[in-house]
């Protein structure tokens, strides 16, 4: 891999001449463009960065994510059952006799969430591989003689990686390209300049330590093992990352540092600490809790001023005094620091009256920025005697105003959403499927006519008369391509109960439904009873408190699918009168009923797999009998019988047409109802019901806009109307991105979204002119679906982010590759000092970087220590 310094840099243009005269702007557009925020929004369209550095990964279904989707899915589904730690040989790494710096202190560096964009990684590596000088609160990479009173911040004796070494999956190739490569480039630049630190006379070689994060586990720790494990028997012992040597031989690191300091780097995925690691740490605790202790975990205990219960489990298992577990703080003569990454910004949570303890979030080494203006504190009730909610962090990097402005600028820039991955492709495909189903597919195309009649009062009288005449539909091309779906002379099913229901909403009389046969009602009752029996028998009995039985809350999705199936069947039997007598007369509804009866089988299979997987764990505490398999047999029998029952009653249509109906339903539900579920379960997780309802309403609004506008423009829109709708949407989006760039105004962004989407929707509906069905209209639908996905999805994320939802998703969509940082620690006998070194804008040339001193914090005992544990 070649050095970045040897690659040609883009030429720099001449500096503009200064005339001393204030420029005059003749138009409002020129004044608007002169606005700083609007220029920043416009810069999002053209800011691509140097071509010789690889860009950060795309999180909105980008190529890298799709490539590694199999590995990510495997760990997400079976990660708790896999154990990759058999190669470990844990030991205490004794660095207590390591050489000290010239000031008599011990220095080391900390970085987490690295290995994303190459330019950002190169910039941080350049700063970490050399000494820095602090002068009047500012940092410089210059030589020592530049400032006579400058304080030297020497390169650390070791660099510790706090998890997630590379993205998306930290395998050997990705680690070499996104992590080790930029470090090698920075080392060569430092060596050429003569500023490579850590190689003074008598100094030990710099070391490299790490703990894995979830992205390291996606590769089953193979890449982590290769890069960080010290293999003394290997023939090639050269450093793999810059000039760092390796010392650890396990996935966690316990180090004894000078001045009786201890550093524990714990491998705790999802708050779980394995038995080997736990026993090793407890053996170290047998002599008592260290007075000087730094605990590093891959997941922070405090996020957005909220204590994360899952991340606090390791501290509880190790009986460490912490305010979020026991309600206790370290003793007065102790100094404890908890530090973690995973959240990609810097935040220090501490108490003004407790100088010897702090919880630090420091994940600014690589991936996208998590906005800092989110606050989710106060959701769960505090545990008796513990401090559940921390006060606001005294220092955030970047500041909430900067994070809000730069995030919103990118979320409301459709080009950034488009470049962030293939999420636009999903919108385009779903829009094409909905258009095809509403105009071509024989079982669903009659819906478009009745929808047009339903919105006819909003049109002019002339257009209303045109609606009475059936539109010309050029279906010959589609019939030649897919005769199984569109047979010749296949009329629309005007008597379909779904069509009749829509027609009734438009004012047409609806026939009285016929009651269904009693046998069908009995079948529905049996299905519901089977559901209750399955989950009732699998509930955890109170008498078996130590077992690992299945809990209902772990299978809400499966239960929801089964309940939805039973509800759909019951609704059809009760309201529409059943279909047992003549299902061939109702083809679309027959397809829906067949789908409803097919859903219990995959849901039962997933549930049974999870249930049976718990039986070996229960066997450790009790004997397993045939009764333990009864719930599994009930679930599978229910799924199979449900499919058989559905095929016997409603399997009367052609397979191609039934599949076409299913695809239409899935696309409609995914685009229309999917965002509402995303808002309820993801953005509103653990929130109060009214907050979750608000997020779900935003999701429904997103689904409404995403379905209706592309479909209406393709069905009844002219080229002029499409241009007006697109122009209006982009103009309001640009204004919102510039006006809602502060934290206070961002709370009003949903009002602008309501205005922009409402006007665009009305413009798409007003004044219908029916057009024929053609490939041209299908192309318009695909383009509109892709464009409005990039627009409305950005609006949705910006609106929910303003109220504390979708922080992670908004950060990934914004794709902000700035505001990186790492921490340089200074250890003394009675003091810990942390220098948080940030860089607002990474650059391709290390000599021209402008590091910033983000924060300087110190931890000291509340009273002198009588005797430190050595």
Short mmCIF file of C-alpha atoms in Angstrom, two decimals, residues 24-297:
data_model
loop_
_atom_site.label_atom_id
_atom_site.label_comp_id
_atom_site.label_asym_id
_atom_site.label_seq_id
_atom_site.Cartn_x
_atom_site.Cartn_y
_atom_site.Cartn_z
CA UNK A 24 -22.48 44.65 -4.01
CA UNK A 25 -25.27 42.10 -4.47
CA UNK A 26 -27.98 43.01 -6.93
CA UNK A 27 -30.57 40.27 -6.28
CA UNK A 28 -32.13 38.42 -3.38
CA UNK A 29 -30.73 35.14 -4.72
CA UNK A 30 -27.20 36.52 -4.51
CA UNK A 31 -27.81 37.70 -0.95
CA UNK A 32 -29.22 34.30 -0.03
CA UNK A 33 -26.21 32.51 -1.50
CA UNK A 34 -23.96 34.85 0.49
CA UNK A 35 -25.47 33.49 3.70
CA UNK A 36 -22.99 31.25 5.44
CA UNK A 37 -25.48 28.49 6.18
CA UNK A 38 -26.78 28.37 2.62
CA UNK A 39 -23.24 28.22 1.26
CA UNK A 40 -22.56 25.36 3.65
CA UNK A 41 -25.66 23.54 2.40
CA UNK A 42 -24.56 24.09 -1.18
CA UNK A 43 -21.08 22.82 -0.30
CA UNK A 44 -22.64 19.49 0.64
CA UNK A 45 -23.39 18.97 -3.05
CA UNK A 46 -19.79 19.31 -4.16
CA UNK A 47 -17.75 18.24 -1.11
CA UNK A 48 -16.31 14.84 -1.96
CA UNK A 49 -12.81 15.08 -0.46
CA UNK A 50 -9.46 14.08 -2.01
CA UNK A 51 -9.74 11.26 -4.48
CA UNK A 52 -6.67 9.36 -3.25
CA UNK A 53 -8.18 8.73 0.20
CA UNK A 54 -10.99 6.23 0.50
CA UNK A 55 -14.21 7.79 1.75
CA UNK A 56 -16.01 6.65 4.90
CA UNK A 57 -18.34 3.69 4.64
CA UNK A 58 -21.90 4.27 3.47
CA UNK A 59 -24.40 3.33 6.14
CA UNK A 60 -27.62 3.67 4.13
CA UNK A 61 -27.32 0.22 2.55
CA UNK A 62 -23.99 0.98 0.89
CA UNK A 63 -21.89 -1.57 -0.98
CA UNK A 64 -19.68 -2.35 2.00
CA UNK A 65 -22.67 -2.96 4.24
CA UNK A 66 -24.34 -5.23 1.69
CA UNK A 67 -21.07 -7.13 1.22
CA UNK A 68 -20.77 -7.89 4.92
CA UNK A 69 -24.48 -8.32 5.60
CA UNK A 70 -24.11 -12.09 5.96
CA UNK A 71 -21.43 -11.77 8.67
CA UNK A 72 -23.39 -9.09 10.50
CA UNK A 73 -26.58 -11.18 10.39
CA UNK A 74 -24.76 -14.27 11.62
CA UNK A 75 -23.40 -12.48 14.68
CA UNK A 76 -26.70 -10.67 15.35
CA UNK A 77 -28.64 -13.94 15.33
CA UNK A 78 -26.13 -16.35 16.91
CA UNK A 79 -23.55 -14.14 18.60
CA UNK A 80 -24.66 -15.11 22.09
CA UNK A 81 -24.15 -18.81 21.29
CA UNK A 82 -20.64 -18.48 19.85
CA UNK A 83 -17.44 -18.38 21.88
CA UNK A 84 -14.31 -17.14 20.13
CA UNK A 85 -12.04 -16.94 23.17
CA UNK A 86 -10.48 -20.41 23.26
CA UNK A 87 -7.17 -18.99 22.03
CA UNK A 88 -6.83 -16.64 25.01
CA UNK A 89 -4.00 -16.84 27.51
CA UNK A 90 -4.74 -13.99 29.91
CA UNK A 91 -2.01 -12.55 32.07
CA UNK A 92 -1.20 -9.33 33.86
CA UNK A 93 0.97 -7.17 31.63
CA UNK A 94 3.43 -5.54 33.99
CA UNK A 95 4.40 -2.05 32.87
CA UNK A 96 5.09 -0.71 36.35
CA UNK A 97 8.80 -0.38 35.56
CA UNK A 98 8.29 1.28 32.18
CA UNK A 99 10.44 4.36 31.52
CA UNK A 100 8.82 7.66 32.46
CA UNK A 101 8.80 10.84 30.42
CA UNK A 102 11.11 13.77 31.11
CA UNK A 103 8.51 15.34 33.40
CA UNK A 104 8.41 12.21 35.59
CA UNK A 105 4.94 11.12 34.43
CA UNK A 106 3.65 8.13 32.50
CA UNK A 107 1.81 8.93 29.25
CA UNK A 108 -0.47 6.80 27.10
CA UNK A 109 -3.10 7.40 24.40
CA UNK A 110 -6.68 6.21 24.04
CA UNK A 111 -8.74 5.99 20.86
CA UNK A 112 -11.97 4.18 19.99
CA UNK A 113 -14.17 3.55 16.95
CA UNK A 114 -11.38 3.91 14.39
CA UNK A 115 -10.83 2.61 10.86
CA UNK A 116 -13.43 4.44 8.79
CA UNK A 117 -12.52 7.25 6.39
CA UNK A 118 -8.85 7.05 5.47
CA UNK A 119 -8.21 10.78 5.64
CA UNK A 120 -9.64 11.09 9.15
CA UNK A 121 -7.72 8.01 10.27
CA UNK A 122 -4.51 9.38 8.77
CA UNK A 123 -5.00 12.71 10.55
CA UNK A 124 -5.50 11.10 13.95
CA UNK A 125 -2.61 8.70 13.37
CA UNK A 126 -0.31 11.60 12.51
CA UNK A 127 -1.18 13.35 15.77
CA UNK A 128 -0.93 10.16 17.86
CA UNK A 129 2.49 9.16 16.50
CA UNK A 130 4.25 12.32 17.60
CA UNK A 131 4.66 14.84 20.37
CA UNK A 132 2.37 17.84 20.71
CA UNK A 133 2.97 21.19 22.35
CA UNK A 134 0.45 23.11 24.41
CA UNK A 135 0.82 26.87 24.51
CA UNK A 136 -1.77 29.24 26.01
CA UNK A 137 -4.53 26.68 25.69
CA UNK A 138 -3.70 25.87 22.07
CA UNK A 139 -2.03 22.85 20.50
CA UNK A 140 0.63 22.70 17.87
CA UNK A 141 2.51 20.01 15.94
CA UNK A 142 5.50 22.33 15.62
CA UNK A 143 8.92 21.60 17.06
CA UNK A 144 9.80 22.31 20.65
CA UNK A 145 11.73 25.52 19.88
CA UNK A 146 8.70 27.28 18.43
CA UNK A 147 7.42 28.38 21.85
CA UNK A 148 9.81 28.81 24.75
CA UNK A 149 7.02 28.32 27.32
CA UNK A 150 5.20 25.50 25.57
CA UNK A 151 4.22 22.39 27.52
CA UNK A 152 5.23 19.16 25.85
CA UNK A 153 2.66 16.40 25.52
CA UNK A 154 4.88 13.44 24.64
CA UNK A 155 3.70 10.48 22.62
CA UNK A 156 2.18 7.80 24.82
CA UNK A 157 4.03 4.68 25.81
CA UNK A 158 1.12 2.69 24.38
CA UNK A 159 -2.00 3.25 22.32
CA UNK A 160 -5.18 1.59 23.51
CA UNK A 161 -8.03 0.93 21.06
CA UNK A 162 -11.38 0.89 22.83
CA UNK A 163 -13.38 -1.26 20.39
CA UNK A 164 -14.67 -1.22 16.80
CA UNK A 165 -11.28 -1.11 15.13
CA UNK A 166 -12.68 -0.87 11.57
CA UNK A 167 -16.02 -0.65 9.75
CA UNK A 168 -18.25 -2.31 8.76
CA UNK A 169 -16.53 -5.58 9.60
CA UNK A 170 -13.02 -5.58 11.07
CA UNK A 171 -11.61 -8.41 8.98
CA UNK A 172 -7.99 -8.52 7.86
CA UNK A 173 -8.59 -6.70 4.58
CA UNK A 174 -10.59 -3.88 6.11
CA UNK A 175 -8.15 -3.49 8.99
CA UNK A 176 -5.24 -3.25 6.59
CA UNK A 177 -6.99 -0.74 4.37
CA UNK A 178 -8.81 1.52 6.81
CA UNK A 179 -6.71 1.24 9.98
CA UNK A 180 -3.17 -0.05 9.52
CA UNK A 181 -2.66 1.65 6.14
CA UNK A 182 -3.28 5.23 7.32
CA UNK A 183 -1.03 4.60 10.36
CA UNK A 184 1.77 3.46 8.04
CA UNK A 185 1.35 6.58 5.90
CA UNK A 186 1.51 8.79 8.98
CA UNK A 187 4.60 6.97 10.26
CA UNK A 188 6.45 7.51 6.98
CA UNK A 189 5.54 11.20 6.97
CA UNK A 190 6.72 11.57 10.58
CA UNK A 191 9.97 9.75 9.85
CA UNK A 192 10.66 11.91 6.82
CA UNK A 193 10.06 15.03 8.91
CA UNK A 194 12.04 13.69 11.86
CA UNK A 195 9.14 14.11 14.30
CA UNK A 196 8.26 10.47 15.06
CA UNK A 197 7.83 10.26 18.82
CA UNK A 198 8.57 7.52 21.33
CA UNK A 199 12.08 6.70 20.11
CA UNK A 200 14.23 8.74 22.47
CA UNK A 201 17.31 7.19 24.00
CA UNK A 202 16.33 4.64 26.64
CA UNK A 203 12.63 4.69 25.72
CA UNK A 204 10.80 1.43 25.23
CA UNK A 205 9.13 0.66 21.94
CA UNK A 206 5.54 1.96 21.82
CA UNK A 207 2.95 -0.77 22.39
CA UNK A 208 -0.53 -1.41 21.02
CA UNK A 209 -3.46 -2.83 23.00
CA UNK A 210 -7.15 -3.21 22.16
CA UNK A 211 -10.47 -4.67 23.14
CA UNK A 212 -13.00 -5.79 20.51
CA UNK A 213 -16.30 -4.14 19.73
CA UNK A 214 -19.28 -5.58 17.94
CA UNK A 215 -17.77 -4.78 14.53
CA UNK A 216 -14.71 -6.82 15.51
CA UNK A 217 -16.96 -9.74 16.46
CA UNK A 218 -18.66 -9.66 13.06
CA UNK A 219 -15.45 -11.33 11.80
CA UNK A 220 -15.40 -13.78 14.75
CA UNK A 221 -12.32 -11.97 16.12
CA UNK A 222 -10.15 -13.33 13.29
CA UNK A 223 -8.95 -9.92 12.19
CA UNK A 224 -8.61 -8.77 15.80
CA UNK A 225 -6.56 -11.85 16.64
CA UNK A 226 -4.24 -11.29 13.70
CA UNK A 227 -3.66 -7.60 14.35
CA UNK A 228 -3.39 -7.37 18.15
CA UNK A 229 -2.40 -10.78 19.46
CA UNK A 230 1.20 -11.23 20.52
CA UNK A 231 2.43 -14.53 19.07
CA UNK A 232 5.90 -15.19 20.42
CA UNK A 233 6.29 -18.36 18.35
CA UNK A 234 5.66 -16.60 15.04
CA UNK A 235 8.63 -16.32 12.73
CA UNK A 236 7.67 -12.81 11.62
CA UNK A 237 7.46 -10.48 14.62
CA UNK A 238 7.46 -7.20 12.74
CA UNK A 239 4.91 -4.57 13.83
CA UNK A 240 1.67 -4.71 11.85
CA UNK A 241 0.58 -1.16 12.69
CA UNK A 242 3.21 1.59 12.29
CA UNK A 243 5.99 0.98 14.84
CA UNK A 244 3.78 -0.48 17.60
CA UNK A 245 4.71 -3.78 19.22
CA UNK A 246 2.09 -6.20 20.55
CA UNK A 247 1.93 -7.62 24.06
CA UNK A 248 -1.57 -8.95 24.77
CA UNK A 249 -2.66 -12.54 24.22
CA UNK A 250 -6.37 -12.31 24.96
CA UNK A 251 -9.38 -10.27 23.95
CA UNK A 252 -9.03 -8.18 27.12
CA UNK A 253 -6.02 -6.51 28.69
CA UNK A 254 -5.08 -6.07 32.36
CA UNK A 255 -2.06 -3.83 32.81
CA UNK A 256 -0.17 -2.79 35.89
CA UNK A 257 1.12 0.74 35.32
CA UNK A 258 3.57 2.94 37.23
CA UNK A 259 2.53 4.70 40.45
CA UNK A 260 0.31 1.71 41.41
CA UNK A 261 -2.15 2.47 38.61
CA UNK A 262 -4.16 -0.36 37.02
CA UNK A 263 -5.75 -0.42 33.58
CA UNK A 264 -8.55 -2.91 32.87
CA UNK A 265 -9.63 -3.23 29.28
CA UNK A 266 -12.72 -5.46 29.47
CA UNK A 267 -14.28 -7.41 26.61
CA UNK A 268 -17.97 -7.03 27.47
CA UNK A 269 -20.25 -7.40 24.49
CA UNK A 270 -23.85 -6.36 25.22
CA UNK A 271 -22.96 -6.10 28.90
CA UNK A 272 -21.90 -9.77 29.16
CA UNK A 273 -18.57 -10.75 30.66
CA UNK A 274 -17.49 -14.33 29.98
CA UNK A 275 -16.56 -16.69 32.80
CA UNK A 276 -12.81 -16.78 31.99
CA UNK A 277 -12.48 -13.04 32.06
CA UNK A 278 -14.66 -12.65 35.12
CA UNK A 279 -12.68 -15.20 37.09
CA UNK A 280 -9.39 -13.60 36.07
CA UNK A 281 -10.54 -10.14 37.20
CA UNK A 282 -11.99 -11.48 40.43
CA UNK A 283 -8.65 -13.10 41.19
CA UNK A 284 -7.05 -9.69 40.85
CA UNK A 285 -9.72 -8.24 43.14
CA UNK A 286 -9.01 -10.81 45.83
CA UNK A 287 -6.47 -8.38 47.28
CA UNK A 288 -8.95 -5.53 47.23
CA UNK A 289 -10.12 -2.91 44.75
CA UNK A 290 -7.19 -0.88 43.38
CA UNK A 291 -7.00 2.69 44.57
CA UNK A 292 -5.92 3.87 41.12
CA UNK A 293 -8.04 2.24 38.45
CA UNK A 294 -9.02 2.91 34.82
CA UNK A 295 -11.78 0.67 33.45
CA UNK A 296 -12.27 0.58 29.69
CA UNK A 297 -15.32 -1.10 28.12
#
